[in-house]
XYZ file of C-alpha atoms in Angstrom:
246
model
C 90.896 116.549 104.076
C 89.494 116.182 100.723
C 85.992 116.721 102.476
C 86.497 119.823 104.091
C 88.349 121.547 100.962
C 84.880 120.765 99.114
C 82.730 122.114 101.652
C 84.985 124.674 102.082
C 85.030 125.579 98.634
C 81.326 125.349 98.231
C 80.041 127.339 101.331
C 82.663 130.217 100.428
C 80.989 130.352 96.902
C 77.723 130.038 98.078
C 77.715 132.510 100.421
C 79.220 135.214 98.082
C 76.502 134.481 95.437
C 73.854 132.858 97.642
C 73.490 129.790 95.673
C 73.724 128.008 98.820
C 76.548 125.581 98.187
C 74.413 122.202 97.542
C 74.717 122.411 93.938
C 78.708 122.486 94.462
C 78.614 119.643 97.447
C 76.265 117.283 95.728
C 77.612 116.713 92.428
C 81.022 116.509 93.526
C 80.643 114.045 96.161
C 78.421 111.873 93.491
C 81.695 112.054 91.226
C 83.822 110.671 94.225
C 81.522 107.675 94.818
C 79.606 108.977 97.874
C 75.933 107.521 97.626
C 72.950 109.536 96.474
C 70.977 109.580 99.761
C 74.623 110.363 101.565
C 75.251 113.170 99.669
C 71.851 114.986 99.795
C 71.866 114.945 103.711
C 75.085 116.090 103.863
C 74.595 118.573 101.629
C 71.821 119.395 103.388
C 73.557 119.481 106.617
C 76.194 121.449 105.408
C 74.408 124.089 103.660
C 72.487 124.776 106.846
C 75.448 125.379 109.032
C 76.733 127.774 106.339
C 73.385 129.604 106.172
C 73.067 130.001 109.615
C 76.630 131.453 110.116
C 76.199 133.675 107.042
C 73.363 135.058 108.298
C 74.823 135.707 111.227
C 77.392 137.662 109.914
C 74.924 139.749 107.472
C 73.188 140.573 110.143
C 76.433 141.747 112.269
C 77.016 143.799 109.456
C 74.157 145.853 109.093
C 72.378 143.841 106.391
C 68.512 145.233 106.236
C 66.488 142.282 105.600
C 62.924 142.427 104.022
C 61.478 139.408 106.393
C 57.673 139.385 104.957
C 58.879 139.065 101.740
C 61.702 136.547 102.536
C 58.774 134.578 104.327
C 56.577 134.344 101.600
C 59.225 133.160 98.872
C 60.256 130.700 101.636
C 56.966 129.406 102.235
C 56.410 129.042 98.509
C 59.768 127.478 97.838
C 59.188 124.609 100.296
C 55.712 124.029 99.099
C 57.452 123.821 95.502
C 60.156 121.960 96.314
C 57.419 119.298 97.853
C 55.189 119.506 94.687
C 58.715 119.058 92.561
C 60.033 115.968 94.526
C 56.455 114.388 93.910
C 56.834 115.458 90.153
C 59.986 113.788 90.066
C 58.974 110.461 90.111
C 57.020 110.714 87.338
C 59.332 112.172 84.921
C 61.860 110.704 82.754
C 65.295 110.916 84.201
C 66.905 112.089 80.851
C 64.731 114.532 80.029
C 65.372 115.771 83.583
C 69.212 115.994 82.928
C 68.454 117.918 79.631
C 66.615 120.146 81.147
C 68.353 121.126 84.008
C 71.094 122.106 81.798
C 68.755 123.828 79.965
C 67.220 125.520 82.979
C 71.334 126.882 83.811
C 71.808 128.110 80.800
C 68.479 130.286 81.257
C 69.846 131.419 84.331
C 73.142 132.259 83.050
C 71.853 134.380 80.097
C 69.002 135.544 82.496
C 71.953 137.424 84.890
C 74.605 138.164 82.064
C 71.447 140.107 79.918
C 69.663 141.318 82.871
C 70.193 145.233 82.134
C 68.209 144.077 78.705
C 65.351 142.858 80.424
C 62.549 145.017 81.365
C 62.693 145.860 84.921
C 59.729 143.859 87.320
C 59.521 144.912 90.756
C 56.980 142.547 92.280
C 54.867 143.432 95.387
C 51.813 141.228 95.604
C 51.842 138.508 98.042
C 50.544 136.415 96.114
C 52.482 137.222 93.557
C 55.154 136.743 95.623
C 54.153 133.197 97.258
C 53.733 132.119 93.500
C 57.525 133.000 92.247
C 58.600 130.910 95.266
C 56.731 127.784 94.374
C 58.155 127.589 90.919
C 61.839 128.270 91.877
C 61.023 125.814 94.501
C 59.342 123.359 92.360
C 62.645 123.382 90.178
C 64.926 122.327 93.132
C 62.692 119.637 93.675
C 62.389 118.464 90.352
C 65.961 118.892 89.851
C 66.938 117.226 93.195
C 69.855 119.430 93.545
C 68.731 122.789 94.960
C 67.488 125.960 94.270
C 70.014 128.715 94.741
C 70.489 129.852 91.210
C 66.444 129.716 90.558
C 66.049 131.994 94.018
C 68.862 134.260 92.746
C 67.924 135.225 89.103
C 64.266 135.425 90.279
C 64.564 137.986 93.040
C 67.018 140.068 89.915
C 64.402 139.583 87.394
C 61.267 139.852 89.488
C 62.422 141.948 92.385
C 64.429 144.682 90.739
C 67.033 143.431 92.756
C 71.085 143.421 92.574
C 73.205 140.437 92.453
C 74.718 141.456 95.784
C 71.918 142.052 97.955
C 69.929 139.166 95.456
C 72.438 136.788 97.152
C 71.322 138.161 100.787
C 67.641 136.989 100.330
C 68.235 133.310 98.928
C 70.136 132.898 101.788
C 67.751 133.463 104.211
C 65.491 131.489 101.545
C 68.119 128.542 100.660
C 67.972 128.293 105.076
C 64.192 127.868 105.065
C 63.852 125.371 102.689
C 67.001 123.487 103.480
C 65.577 123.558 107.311
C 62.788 121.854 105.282
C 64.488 119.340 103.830
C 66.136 118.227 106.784
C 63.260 117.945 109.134
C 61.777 115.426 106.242
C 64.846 113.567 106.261
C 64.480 113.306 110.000
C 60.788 112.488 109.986
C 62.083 109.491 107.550
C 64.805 108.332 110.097
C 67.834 108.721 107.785
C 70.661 110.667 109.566
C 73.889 110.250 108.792
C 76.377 112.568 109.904
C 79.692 110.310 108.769
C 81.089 113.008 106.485
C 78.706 116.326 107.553
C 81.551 115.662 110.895
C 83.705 116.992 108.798
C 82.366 118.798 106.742
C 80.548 121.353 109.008
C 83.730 122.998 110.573
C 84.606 123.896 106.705
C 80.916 124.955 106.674
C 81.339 127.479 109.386
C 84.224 128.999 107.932
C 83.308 129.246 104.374
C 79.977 130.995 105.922
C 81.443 133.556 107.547
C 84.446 134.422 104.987
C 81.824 134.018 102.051
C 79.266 136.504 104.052
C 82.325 138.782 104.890
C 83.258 138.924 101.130
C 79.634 139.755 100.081
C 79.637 143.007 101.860
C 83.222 143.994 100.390
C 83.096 143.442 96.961
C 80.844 145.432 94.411
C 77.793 143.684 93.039
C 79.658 143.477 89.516
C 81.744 141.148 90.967
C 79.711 139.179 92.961
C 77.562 138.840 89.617
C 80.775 137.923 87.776
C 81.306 134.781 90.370
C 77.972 133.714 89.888
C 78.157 133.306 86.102
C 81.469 131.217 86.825
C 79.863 129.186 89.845
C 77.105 128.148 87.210
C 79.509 127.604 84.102
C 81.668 125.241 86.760
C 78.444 123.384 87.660
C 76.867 123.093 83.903
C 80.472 121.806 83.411
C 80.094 119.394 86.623
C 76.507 118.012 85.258
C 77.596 117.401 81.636
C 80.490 115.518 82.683
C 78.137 113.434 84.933
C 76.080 112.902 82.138
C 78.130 111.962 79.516
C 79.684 109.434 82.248
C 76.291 107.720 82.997
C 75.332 107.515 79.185
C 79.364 106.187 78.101
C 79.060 103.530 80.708
């Protein structure tokens, strides 16, 4: 039970915002003891049935998607998330849990000051492919996923609303997470013990967190986003200050 109520709480989240629901899943299944490599294909696992069933309902609803440029952040965002896994292994492990606090909190000021920002509406492809490999090479280097990097780049970049900002990294958050799990297949690990129950939550949170997208104004969807973050720089400082207290 206490499973599905996290994936269930995750993939409702996620979908509303589009921050995909890994950065929920992950952390809070490290907290209950669930092993790295466990978590991060279930997670993975998870996330993609929620994607798919979100997108699904956007689609059902109307939702115009932009597909070229959806396919050239997604093709950038898995060739940065490859570049930021290899960069990982280099790099100091608490500088990278400084910074990816550091990286939220330039996320979260990036969203709640975003009518202060001078407006960028990006068109170049390459352009384009470019923003994708950095908010992909983030997820990498973090090792926890890229939602909120997708999100506040396609509002500061793109011109875009929170609302419809959360459309795109879905279809984004699917491609790369499609990604990641065709690697962890290539490397033989598959583990489905806790993705079985996990994935029914998935499906559900998907669909309610897609129908709530399209109901509620973009102030509020932008308003749950600044809380999701806030609840996961929370999350991450706790795990911190439990791995350097013990």
């Amino acid at each position: 039970m206490l499973y599905f109520i996290i994936s269930l709480f995750s993939t409702v989240t996620g979908a509303i915002v589009g921050i995909g629901g890994g950065l929920i899943i992950r952390p809070l299944l490290a907290n209950i003891g669930v092993a790295k490599s466990l978590a991060s294909f279930t997670s993975a696992v998870v996330v993609l049935s929620m994607a798919m069933v979100t997108l699904a309902t956007f689609i059902m609803n109307g939702v115009k998607i932009n597909i070229r440029k959806i396919l050239l952040l997604g093709i950038g965002s898995v060739i940065g998330g490859f570049l930021g896994g290899t960069l990982l292994k280099h790099v100091n492990e608490n500088f990278i849990d400084i910074a990816y606090i550091f990286m939220l909190l330039l996320v979260l000021f990036s969203v709640v000051f975003r009518k202060k920002i001078p407006e960028i509406n990006i068109k170049n492809p390459l352009a384009e492919i470019t923003i994708g490999v950095l908010t992909g090479g983030l997820s990498g280097l973090f090792g926890i996923g890229g939602g909120p990097f997708q999100v506040t780049a396609l509002i500061v970049f793109f011109g875009m609303d929170p609302r419809e900002a959360a459309v795109d990294s879905i279809f984004i958050t699917f491609l790369t997470t499609l990604s990641s799990l065709t690697k962890y297949t290539i490397n033989g690990y598959m583990d489905f013990s806790l993705a079985l129950y996990m994935i029914p939550a998935a499906v559900i949170g998907g669909y309610t967190g897609g129908k709530i997208n399209r109901k509620i104004s973009s102030k509020k969807v932008s308003l749950i986003f600044v809380i999701s973050i806030l609840f996961i720089i929370m999350m991450q400082s706790i795990m911190i200050i439990f791995k350097y207290t013990n």
